[in-house]
Coordinates of C-alpha atoms in Angstrom, one line a residue:
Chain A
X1460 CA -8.6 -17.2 17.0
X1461 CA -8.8 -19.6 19.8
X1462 CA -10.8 -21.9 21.2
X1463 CA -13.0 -20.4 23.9
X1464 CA -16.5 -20.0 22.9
X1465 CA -19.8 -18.6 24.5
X1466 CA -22.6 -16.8 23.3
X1467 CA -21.2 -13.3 24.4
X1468 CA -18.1 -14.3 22.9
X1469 CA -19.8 -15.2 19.4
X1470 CA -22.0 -12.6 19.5
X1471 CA -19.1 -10.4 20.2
X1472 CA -17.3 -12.2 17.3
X1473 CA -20.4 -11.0 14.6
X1474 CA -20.4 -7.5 15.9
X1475 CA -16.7 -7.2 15.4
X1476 CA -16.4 -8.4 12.2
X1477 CA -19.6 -6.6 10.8
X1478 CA -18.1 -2.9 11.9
X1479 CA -14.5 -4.1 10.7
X1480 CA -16.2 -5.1 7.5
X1481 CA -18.0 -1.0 7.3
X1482 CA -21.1 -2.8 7.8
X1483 CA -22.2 -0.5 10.3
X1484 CA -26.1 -1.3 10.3
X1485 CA -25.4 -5.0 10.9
X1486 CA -22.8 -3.9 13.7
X1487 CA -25.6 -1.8 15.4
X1488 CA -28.0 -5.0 15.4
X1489 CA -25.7 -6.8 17.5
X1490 CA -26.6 -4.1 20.4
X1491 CA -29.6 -2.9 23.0
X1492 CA -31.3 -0.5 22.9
X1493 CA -30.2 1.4 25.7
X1494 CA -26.2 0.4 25.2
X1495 CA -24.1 1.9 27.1
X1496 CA -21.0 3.0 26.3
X1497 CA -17.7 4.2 28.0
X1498 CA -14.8 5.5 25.3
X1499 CA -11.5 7.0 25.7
X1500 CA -14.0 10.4 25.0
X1501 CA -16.3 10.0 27.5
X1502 CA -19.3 8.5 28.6
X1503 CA -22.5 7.9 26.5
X1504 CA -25.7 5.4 25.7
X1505 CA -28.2 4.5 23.4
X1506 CA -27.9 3.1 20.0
X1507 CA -28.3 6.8 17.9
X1508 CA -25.3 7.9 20.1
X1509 CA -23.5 4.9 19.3
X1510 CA -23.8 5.2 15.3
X1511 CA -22.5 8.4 16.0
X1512 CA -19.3 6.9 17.5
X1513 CA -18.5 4.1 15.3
X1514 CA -19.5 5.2 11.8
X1515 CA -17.0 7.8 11.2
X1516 CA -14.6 5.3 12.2
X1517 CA -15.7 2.0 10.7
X1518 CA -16.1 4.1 7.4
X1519 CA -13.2 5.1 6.8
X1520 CA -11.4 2.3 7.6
X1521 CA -8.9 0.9 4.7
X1522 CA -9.0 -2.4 6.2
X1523 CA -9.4 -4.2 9.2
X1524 CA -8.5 -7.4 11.2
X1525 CA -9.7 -9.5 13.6
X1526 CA -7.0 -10.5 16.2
X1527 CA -9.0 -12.5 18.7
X1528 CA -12.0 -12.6 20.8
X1529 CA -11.4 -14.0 24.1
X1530 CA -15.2 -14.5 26.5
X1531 CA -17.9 -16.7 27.9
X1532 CA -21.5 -16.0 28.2
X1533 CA -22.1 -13.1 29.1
X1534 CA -18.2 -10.9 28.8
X1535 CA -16.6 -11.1 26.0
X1536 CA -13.1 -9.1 24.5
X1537 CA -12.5 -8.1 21.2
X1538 CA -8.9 -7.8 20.0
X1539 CA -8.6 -6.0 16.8
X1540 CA -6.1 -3.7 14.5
X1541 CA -7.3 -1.7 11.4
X1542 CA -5.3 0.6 9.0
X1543 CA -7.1 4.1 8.5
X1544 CA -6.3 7.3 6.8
X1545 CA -4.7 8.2 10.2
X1546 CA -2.8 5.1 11.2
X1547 CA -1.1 1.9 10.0
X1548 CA -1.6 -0.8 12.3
X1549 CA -3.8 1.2 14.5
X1550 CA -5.0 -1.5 17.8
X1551 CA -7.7 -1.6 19.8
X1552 CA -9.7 -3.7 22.2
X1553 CA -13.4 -3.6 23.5
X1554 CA -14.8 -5.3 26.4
X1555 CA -18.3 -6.4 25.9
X1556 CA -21.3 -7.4 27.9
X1557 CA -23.8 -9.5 26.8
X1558 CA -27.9 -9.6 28.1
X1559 CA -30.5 -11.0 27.2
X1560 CA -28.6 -11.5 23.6
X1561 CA -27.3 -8.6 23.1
X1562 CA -24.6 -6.4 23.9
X1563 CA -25.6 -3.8 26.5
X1564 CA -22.3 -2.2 27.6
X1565 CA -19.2 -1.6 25.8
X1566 CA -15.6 -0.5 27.1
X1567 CA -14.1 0.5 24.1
X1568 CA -10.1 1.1 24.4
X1569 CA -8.2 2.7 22.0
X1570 CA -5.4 5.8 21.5
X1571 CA -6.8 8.7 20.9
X1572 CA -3.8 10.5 20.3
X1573 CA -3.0 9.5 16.1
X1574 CA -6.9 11.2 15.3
X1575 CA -6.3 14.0 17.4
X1576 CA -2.4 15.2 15.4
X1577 CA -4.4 13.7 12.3
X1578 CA -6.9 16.5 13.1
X1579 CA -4.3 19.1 13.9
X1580 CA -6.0 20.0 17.5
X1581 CA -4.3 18.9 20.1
X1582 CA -6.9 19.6 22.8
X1583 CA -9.9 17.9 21.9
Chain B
X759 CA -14.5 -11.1 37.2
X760 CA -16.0 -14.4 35.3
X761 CA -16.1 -18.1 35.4
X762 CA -13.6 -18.5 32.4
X763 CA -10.3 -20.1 33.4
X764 CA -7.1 -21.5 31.7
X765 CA -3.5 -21.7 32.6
X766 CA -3.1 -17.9 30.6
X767 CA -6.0 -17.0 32.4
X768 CA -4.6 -17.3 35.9
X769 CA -1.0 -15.9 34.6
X770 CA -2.9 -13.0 33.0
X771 CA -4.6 -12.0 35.9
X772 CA -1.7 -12.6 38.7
X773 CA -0.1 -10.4 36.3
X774 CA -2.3 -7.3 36.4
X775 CA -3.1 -7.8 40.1
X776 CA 0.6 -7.4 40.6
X777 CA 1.5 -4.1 38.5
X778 CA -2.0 -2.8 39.3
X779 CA -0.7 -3.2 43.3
X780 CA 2.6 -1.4 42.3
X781 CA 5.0 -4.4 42.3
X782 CA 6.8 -4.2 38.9
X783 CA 9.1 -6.9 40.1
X784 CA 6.6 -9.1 40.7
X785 CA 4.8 -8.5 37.5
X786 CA 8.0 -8.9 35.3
X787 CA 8.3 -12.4 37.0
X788 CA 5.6 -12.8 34.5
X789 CA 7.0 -12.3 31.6
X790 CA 9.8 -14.5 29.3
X791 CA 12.7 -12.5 28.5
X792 CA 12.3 -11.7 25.0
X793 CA 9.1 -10.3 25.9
X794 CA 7.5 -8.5 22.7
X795 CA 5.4 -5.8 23.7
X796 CA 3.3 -3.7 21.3
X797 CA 1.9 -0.7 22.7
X798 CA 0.9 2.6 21.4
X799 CA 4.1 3.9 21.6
X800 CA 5.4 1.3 19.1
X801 CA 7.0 -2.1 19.4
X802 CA 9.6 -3.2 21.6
X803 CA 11.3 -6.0 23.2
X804 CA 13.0 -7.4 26.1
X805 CA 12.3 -7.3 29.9
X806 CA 14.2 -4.3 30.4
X807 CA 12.3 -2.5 28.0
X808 CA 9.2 -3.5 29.4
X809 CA 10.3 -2.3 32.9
X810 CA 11.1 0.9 31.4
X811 CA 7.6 0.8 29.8
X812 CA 5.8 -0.5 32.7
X813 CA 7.7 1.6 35.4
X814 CA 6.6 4.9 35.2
X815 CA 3.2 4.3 35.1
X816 CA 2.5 1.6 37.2
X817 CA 4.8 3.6 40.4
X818 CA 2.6 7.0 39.7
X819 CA -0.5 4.9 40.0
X820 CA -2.8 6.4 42.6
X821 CA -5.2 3.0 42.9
X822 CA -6.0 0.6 40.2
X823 CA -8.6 -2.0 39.8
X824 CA -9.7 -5.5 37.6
X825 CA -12.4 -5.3 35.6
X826 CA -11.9 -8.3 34.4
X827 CA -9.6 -11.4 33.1
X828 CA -11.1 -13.4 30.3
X829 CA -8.8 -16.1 28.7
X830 CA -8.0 -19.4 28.3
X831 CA -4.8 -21.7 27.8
X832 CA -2.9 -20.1 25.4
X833 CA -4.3 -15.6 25.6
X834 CA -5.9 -13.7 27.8
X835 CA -7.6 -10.4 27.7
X836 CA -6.8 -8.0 30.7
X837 CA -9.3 -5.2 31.4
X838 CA -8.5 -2.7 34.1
X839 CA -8.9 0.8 35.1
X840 CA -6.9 3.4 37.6
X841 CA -6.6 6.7 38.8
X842 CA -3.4 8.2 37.8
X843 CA -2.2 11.9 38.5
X844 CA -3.0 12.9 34.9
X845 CA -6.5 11.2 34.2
X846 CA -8.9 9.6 37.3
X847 CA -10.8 6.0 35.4
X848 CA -8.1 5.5 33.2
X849 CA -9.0 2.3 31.3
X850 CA -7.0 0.3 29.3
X851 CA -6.7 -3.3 28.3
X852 CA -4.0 -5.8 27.5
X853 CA -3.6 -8.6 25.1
X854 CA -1.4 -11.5 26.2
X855 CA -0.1 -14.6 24.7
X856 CA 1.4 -17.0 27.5
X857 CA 4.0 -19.8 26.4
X858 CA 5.9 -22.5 28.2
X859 CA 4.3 -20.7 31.6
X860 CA 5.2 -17.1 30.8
X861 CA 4.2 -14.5 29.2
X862 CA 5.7 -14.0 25.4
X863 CA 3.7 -10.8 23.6
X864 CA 1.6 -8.6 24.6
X865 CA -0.4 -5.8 22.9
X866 CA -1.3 -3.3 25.2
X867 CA -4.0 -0.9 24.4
X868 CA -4.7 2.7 26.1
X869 CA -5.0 5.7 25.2
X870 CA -1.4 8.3 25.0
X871 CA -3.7 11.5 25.0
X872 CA -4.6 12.0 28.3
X873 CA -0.8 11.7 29.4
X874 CA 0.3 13.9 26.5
X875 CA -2.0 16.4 27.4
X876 CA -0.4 16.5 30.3
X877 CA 3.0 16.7 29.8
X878 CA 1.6 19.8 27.8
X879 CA 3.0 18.6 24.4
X880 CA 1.0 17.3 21.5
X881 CA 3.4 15.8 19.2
X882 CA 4.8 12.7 21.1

């Protein structure tokens, strides 16, 4: 962890560590109402969309672990790795904003490709 | 792009300006020579490795753009996006650890399945 520090950082911080810790109410706390969200699946927003992206993931992690989180006041980047049922080692990285306290849009980055052979389908 | 600035900062983000604009040379004068990358693709290490990983995509690059550098002395977070021939807002983000003035490690985080789709096979 280094040194910067801001309240979209920290806030960022919290959220991270609650969704790598399968606490996925607290996570969603962290976040507006009306987040929006752009994944390596597409586009979406609002916070009922949202559980819908991160709880299958976040529960079935076997662990998880903060890297870093690199931001200011209002942007903030998470830097994370996990092991799941799919992947050892498994990275990814989110770029957060922050208003008004909380975090209203999300660029989550990750590989989509060890869930989709996990899953057997290719296409989706 | 935010207020946040440090020395890995600005390296971090005349780094992705450069391979973003096509110049992989210019880029690799970034890095240290025992470069460790990790990138979904697995771990590797050594400038010519990361030209070999960097190469391909960043000369089939049809535009790319910052989104944003946050960082500070020591890391830096790197979050762009591009249009490539296989996949138009490609986003991915970067991870870097800068020492003695270059860059040392970086994770690199995006997502294979677009590119694998298009290759037309599933299992790499």
């Amino acid at each position: 962890m280094t040194a910067t520090s801001g309240s979209a950082q920290k806030i960022a911080d919290e959220f991270l560590r609650a969704w790598l810790g399968r606490d996925v109410e607290k996570a969603l706390g962290f976040l507006a109402d009306d987040i929006v969200c752009e994944a390596p699946s597409g586009r979406f927003e609002g916070l009922d969309r949202y559980r819908q992206f991160l709880e299958p993931f976040a529960s079935s992690l076997i662990s998880g672990r903060v890297i870093d989180v690199l931001g200011d006041d209002t942007h903030a980047a998470t830097v994370y790795t996990t092991e799941t049922p799919f992947a050892k080692d498994f990275r990814g990285m989110d770029y957060i904003t922050v208003e008004d306290g909380r975090i209203s849009h999300v660029i989550s980055v990750f590989d989509l490709s060890p869930a989709i052979r996990a899953r057997g389908n290719p296409q989706q």
